[in-house]
DNA sequence: GGCAAAGTGGGGAAAAGTGGGGAGTTTTGT
DNA sequence: ACAAAACTCCCCACTTTTCCCCACTTTGCC
């Protein structure tokens, strides 16, 4: 169960410390890959296996399916959490998500999402103006 | 079953004592998150699990659904009740609900709602003059 | 009044976050 | 082919934050 929003930093060596509260639900290994909205996603192994299996089952004939597989599998990196609780973010993924320095990690229950600080702030301001929309959707859940 | 309204304080370390009468129905753990109306909500674990499961089932492709998940999951914090019956309210949530010092906790049957004193008073004065009108709108529900 | 429970406050130990050195390996360029 | 540069990985060290424990005050109840 991943919960909460955390601001921290990626150091000059491309290392990213996973906040302790998110780390607890993560094993020793995890998979980091791209998300369509220009951020990164970190899956624990069991969740990743489920996702990978679903992706593999898509029709190989469908071009969109293949493109999606390239996107997810091709952008993925298996990460080990080191003794300090950090993972290494490959340069290609740092580049994709425009991450350099300040980072925001968000627990999303089943997985972790990683944004560059700048992109996150931009997203926040967009959503905050629309909080009534969120409230309306919440109502629908009950 | 959470009932009643309680005024108390949040100390300088961000700790909030849950009133004993609300604490009884709460286990050792609970989840605190945001509400769209600028206050906080504290769910006991069984109630939270129900909400979290519904939220996770929403389509990941729908942007509104993702915004809602960011709002709820990203704003959530798993709280353990310490030996003094207190929880820690993360700075980000204190900030969101404008809480510093005086607090009002309200039992809402299935969950607990936490307001800053100032926002609560404002709400009270707004609603009190209009309670007949609000009740009238609910006639169809009962 | 006296006792017990609840609410409030603070100090110190432990953990988390951050940064950097250096050995070993791979890549790059001449 | 060889040297230089870049990248990994494994340590260690320092600062900040968090957590746990203890103590005092206040409230409610017998």
XYZ file of C-alpha atoms (C1' of nucleotides) in Angstrom:
344
model
C 0.000 0.000 0.000
C 1.762 3.100 -1.244
C 0.431 6.397 0.094
C 1.535 9.992 0.307
C 3.455 12.641 -1.601
C 7.158 13.233 -0.974
C 9.573 15.862 -2.228
C 13.197 14.872 -2.396
C 16.196 14.974 -4.676
C 18.028 12.957 -7.262
C 21.763 13.365 -6.770
C 24.441 14.000 -9.362
C 25.038 10.286 -9.751
C 21.465 9.581 -10.773
C 20.558 7.994 -7.462
C 17.095 8.440 -6.056
C 16.280 7.698 -2.428
C 12.866 6.099 -2.072
C 11.075 7.641 0.932
C 10.970 5.197 3.830
C 7.194 5.091 3.938
C 7.043 4.016 0.329
C 10.021 1.703 0.659
C 8.361 -0.450 3.297
C 5.844 -1.874 0.856
C 8.517 -2.444 -1.761
C 10.657 -5.553 -1.844
C 14.353 -5.533 -2.626
C 13.650 -5.340 -6.303
C 11.279 -3.261 -8.381
C 10.707 -2.237 -11.993
C 10.880 1.345 -13.185
C 9.352 2.372 -16.482
C 7.693 5.209 -18.385
C 4.228 6.570 -17.988
C 2.463 8.247 -20.919
C 2.186 11.516 -19.008
C 5.910 12.168 -18.965
C 6.656 10.763 -15.567
C 8.034 7.461 -14.302
C 6.327 4.547 -12.592
C 7.860 2.173 -10.080
C 6.157 -1.202 -9.641
C 6.803 -3.803 -6.971
C 7.560 -7.162 -8.534
C 4.160 -8.781 -8.020
C 2.333 -5.836 -9.498
C 4.796 -5.668 -12.378
C 4.340 -9.344 -13.149
C 0.613 -8.829 -13.400
C 1.034 -5.868 -15.716
C 3.639 -7.635 -17.835
C 1.427 -10.635 -18.273
C -1.504 -8.525 -19.386
C 0.697 -6.671 -21.841
C 2.093 -9.879 -23.276
C -1.375 -11.213 -23.909
C -2.246 -8.370 -26.248
C -2.523 -9.291 -29.888
C 0.808 -9.154 -31.663
C -0.973 -8.242 -34.848
C -2.324 -4.990 -33.494
C 0.130 -2.222 -34.139
C -1.018 -0.163 -31.161
C -0.423 -3.112 -28.910
C 3.104 -3.518 -30.198
C 3.801 0.170 -29.779
C 2.585 0.005 -26.222
C 4.818 -2.964 -25.531
C 7.819 -1.118 -26.938
C 6.940 1.803 -24.741
C 6.556 -0.118 -21.501
C 9.004 -2.975 -21.894
C 11.557 -0.927 -23.789
C 11.499 1.796 -21.211
C 11.694 -0.502 -18.241
C 14.583 -1.029 -15.894
C 14.880 -3.563 -13.118
C 16.049 -1.744 -10.000
C 17.668 -3.033 -6.844
C 17.313 -0.990 -3.702
C 20.770 -0.356 -2.241
C 21.778 -0.222 1.421
C 20.751 3.436 1.655
C 17.326 2.751 0.168
C 18.148 4.248 -3.220
C 17.621 3.164 -6.800
C 19.525 4.242 -9.890
C 17.470 6.015 -12.520
C 18.956 5.390 -15.978
C 19.851 8.492 -17.955
C 17.284 7.639 -20.615
C 14.447 7.704 -18.103
C 15.749 10.839 -16.392
C 15.731 12.464 -19.747
C 12.255 11.243 -20.649
C 10.708 12.660 -17.470
C 12.902 15.801 -17.429
C 14.230 14.850 -14.028
C 17.315 16.596 -12.746
C 17.539 17.422 -9.086
C 14.193 17.991 -7.468
C 11.748 15.117 -7.620
C 8.261 14.341 -6.336
C 7.266 10.759 -5.516
C 3.622 9.869 -5.087
C 2.213 6.674 -3.634
C -0.731 5.449 -5.741
C -1.797 2.460 -3.669
C -0.484 -0.257 -5.967
C 2.528 1.576 -7.398
C 4.716 4.662 -7.097
C 4.790 7.559 -9.532
C 7.843 9.771 -9.925
C 7.679 13.307 -11.335
C 10.123 16.086 -11.866
C 9.316 18.819 -9.396
C 8.579 21.318 -12.142
C 6.172 19.046 -14.000
C 4.444 18.157 -10.745
C 3.841 21.769 -9.778
C 2.424 22.421 -13.207
C 0.082 19.501 -12.790
C -0.989 20.617 -9.334
C -1.947 24.075 -10.476
C -3.942 22.602 -13.340
C -5.877 20.284 -11.059
C -6.418 22.683 -8.177
C -8.575 24.927 -10.290
C -10.799 21.954 -10.910
C -11.321 20.621 -7.433
C -15.077 20.609 -7.827
C -14.598 18.021 -10.527
C -12.778 15.772 -8.090
C -15.469 16.239 -5.491
C -18.119 15.306 -8.032
C -16.313 12.078 -8.901
C -15.935 11.158 -5.277
C -19.649 11.407 -4.841
C -20.070 8.855 -7.580
C -18.077 6.308 -5.621
C -20.558 6.147 -2.781
C -19.436 4.491 15.122
C -18.008 7.987 15.338
C -20.178 10.669 16.879
C -19.764 14.167 18.251
C -17.751 17.340 17.790
C -14.542 18.008 19.714
C -12.271 21.032 19.938
C -8.643 20.440 20.727
C -5.148 21.349 19.590
C -2.366 20.237 17.310
C 1.041 20.714 18.911
C 4.200 22.193 17.439
C 5.380 18.782 16.283
C 2.282 18.168 14.197
C 0.778 15.697 16.623
C -2.963 15.514 17.055
C -4.636 13.753 19.967
C -7.742 11.892 18.859
C -10.525 12.453 21.417
C -11.055 9.338 23.516
C -14.646 8.928 22.419
C -13.631 8.824 18.782
C -10.559 6.739 19.480
C -12.523 3.819 20.830
C -13.962 2.903 17.447
C -10.616 3.279 15.780
C -8.069 0.481 15.663
C -4.360 0.992 16.130
C -3.989 2.137 12.562
C -5.959 4.507 10.406
C -5.571 6.462 7.165
C -5.690 10.235 6.969
C -6.309 11.992 3.667
C -7.727 15.109 2.033
C -11.309 16.049 1.480
C -12.226 18.359 -1.413
C -13.638 20.906 1.019
C -10.266 21.771 2.491
C -10.413 19.586 5.537
C -8.994 16.175 6.399
C -10.654 12.779 6.742
C -9.564 9.926 8.989
C -10.737 6.442 8.023
C -10.503 3.270 10.093
C -8.736 0.554 8.121
C -11.780 -1.429 7.021
C -13.517 1.659 5.716
C -10.324 2.803 3.999
C -9.786 -0.545 2.322
C -13.227 -0.343 0.820
C -12.573 3.133 -0.542
C -9.106 2.246 -1.809
C -10.343 -0.792 -3.637
C -13.034 1.175 -5.418
C -10.545 3.852 -6.355
C -8.003 1.378 -7.713
C -10.609 -0.185 -9.947
C -11.138 3.012 -11.881
C -9.757 3.065 -15.401
C -6.140 4.186 -15.558
C -6.734 5.650 -18.966
C -9.307 8.173 -17.765
C -7.572 11.366 -16.780
C -10.226 12.387 -14.285
C -9.850 9.075 -12.545
C -6.120 9.556 -12.272
C -6.586 13.048 -10.883
C -8.872 11.615 -8.249
C -6.356 8.936 -7.355
C -3.591 11.503 -7.056
C -5.815 13.530 -4.794
C -6.813 10.710 -2.461
C -3.813 8.368 -2.524
C -1.232 11.104 -2.920
C -2.746 13.024 -0.046
C -3.021 10.029 2.224
C -0.924 9.003 5.183
C -1.088 5.808 7.176
C -1.258 6.787 10.827
C -0.424 4.738 13.880
C -2.006 5.817 17.109
C 0.783 6.285 19.646
C 0.703 5.510 23.358
C -0.874 8.913 24.069
C -3.617 8.391 21.510
C -2.128 10.785 18.983
C -1.485 10.685 15.263
C 1.031 12.699 13.265
C -0.423 15.010 10.655
C 2.122 15.481 7.848
C 3.085 19.065 7.074
C 1.563 18.798 3.612
C -1.872 17.969 5.033
C -1.637 20.622 7.738
C -0.917 23.068 5.027
C -3.746 21.886 2.810
C -6.354 22.247 5.545
C -4.789 25.416 7.014
C -4.357 23.684 10.328
C -2.013 25.188 12.888
C -3.016 24.993 16.514
C -6.738 24.849 17.080
C -8.607 21.964 15.498
C -12.144 20.621 15.382
C -12.788 16.885 15.002
C -16.206 15.648 14.002
C -17.446 12.088 14.144
C -19.356 11.232 10.979
C -20.514 7.726 11.796
C -18.196 5.843 9.449
C -15.236 8.216 9.591
C -13.775 11.258 11.311
C -13.431 14.697 9.769
C -10.802 17.180 10.915
C -11.089 20.936 10.376
C -9.029 23.930 11.313
C -10.930 25.836 13.975
C -11.184 28.933 11.803
C -12.556 27.100 8.792
C -15.007 25.228 10.997
C -16.417 28.405 12.550
C -16.794 29.930 9.140
C -18.652 26.868 7.969
C -20.905 26.848 11.026
C -22.017 30.432 10.584
C -22.684 29.873 6.915
C -24.760 26.748 7.468
C -26.652 27.623 10.622
C -28.823 30.275 9.035
C -29.673 27.917 6.248
C -30.298 24.582 7.873
C -34.002 24.529 7.080
C -33.239 25.028 3.459
C -30.670 22.234 3.442
C -33.041 19.884 5.194
C -35.755 20.738 2.712
C -33.583 19.645 -0.176
C -33.077 16.250 1.360
C -36.762 15.508 1.697
C -36.740 13.287 -1.349
C -34.019 11.095 0.098
C -36.013 9.793 3.014
C -10.902 15.526 48.003
C -8.648 12.056 45.735
C -8.007 8.972 42.042
C -7.802 7.748 37.241
C -8.023 8.875 32.611
C -7.282 12.236 29.019
C -4.759 15.931 26.966
C -0.376 18.452 26.329
C 4.536 19.294 26.026
C 9.508 18.277 25.568
C 14.162 15.659 25.401
C 17.035 12.121 23.554
C 17.936 8.003 20.792
C 17.377 6.130 16.367
C 16.477 6.247 11.583
C 16.139 8.641 7.188
C 18.018 11.691 3.697
C 21.972 13.480 1.420
C 26.615 13.807 -0.264
C 31.154 12.187 -1.515
C 35.431 9.092 -1.936
C 37.564 5.325 -4.285
C 38.139 0.629 -6.365
C 36.757 -2.028 -10.259
C 34.648 -2.353 -14.838
C 33.134 -0.756 -19.252
C 33.205 2.529 -22.967
C 35.435 5.887 -25.935
C 38.897 7.919 -28.750
C 43.389 8.150 -30.710
C 46.137 -1.820 -28.684
C 46.430 1.228 -25.189
C 45.326 5.113 -22.366
C 41.883 8.163 -20.805
C 37.399 8.981 -19.527
C 32.935 7.603 -17.848
C 30.069 4.776 -15.282
C 28.902 1.313 -11.326
C 28.918 -0.212 -7.112
C 30.145 -0.373 -2.303
C 31.605 2.110 1.495
C 31.573 5.837 4.994
C 30.090 10.306 7.107
C 27.286 14.093 8.269
C 22.819 16.567 8.937
C 18.062 16.540 9.587
C 13.913 14.512 10.761
C 11.175 11.200 13.055
C 9.886 8.276 16.662
C 9.622 6.717 21.405
C 9.566 7.498 26.067
C 8.804 10.213 30.211
C 6.595 13.904 32.828
C 3.355 17.408 33.886
C -1.300 19.560 33.761
C -6.156 19.312 33.265
C -10.562 17.129 33.274
C -14.073 14.010 34.788
C -15.880 10.817 38.097
C -16.542 8.291 42.342
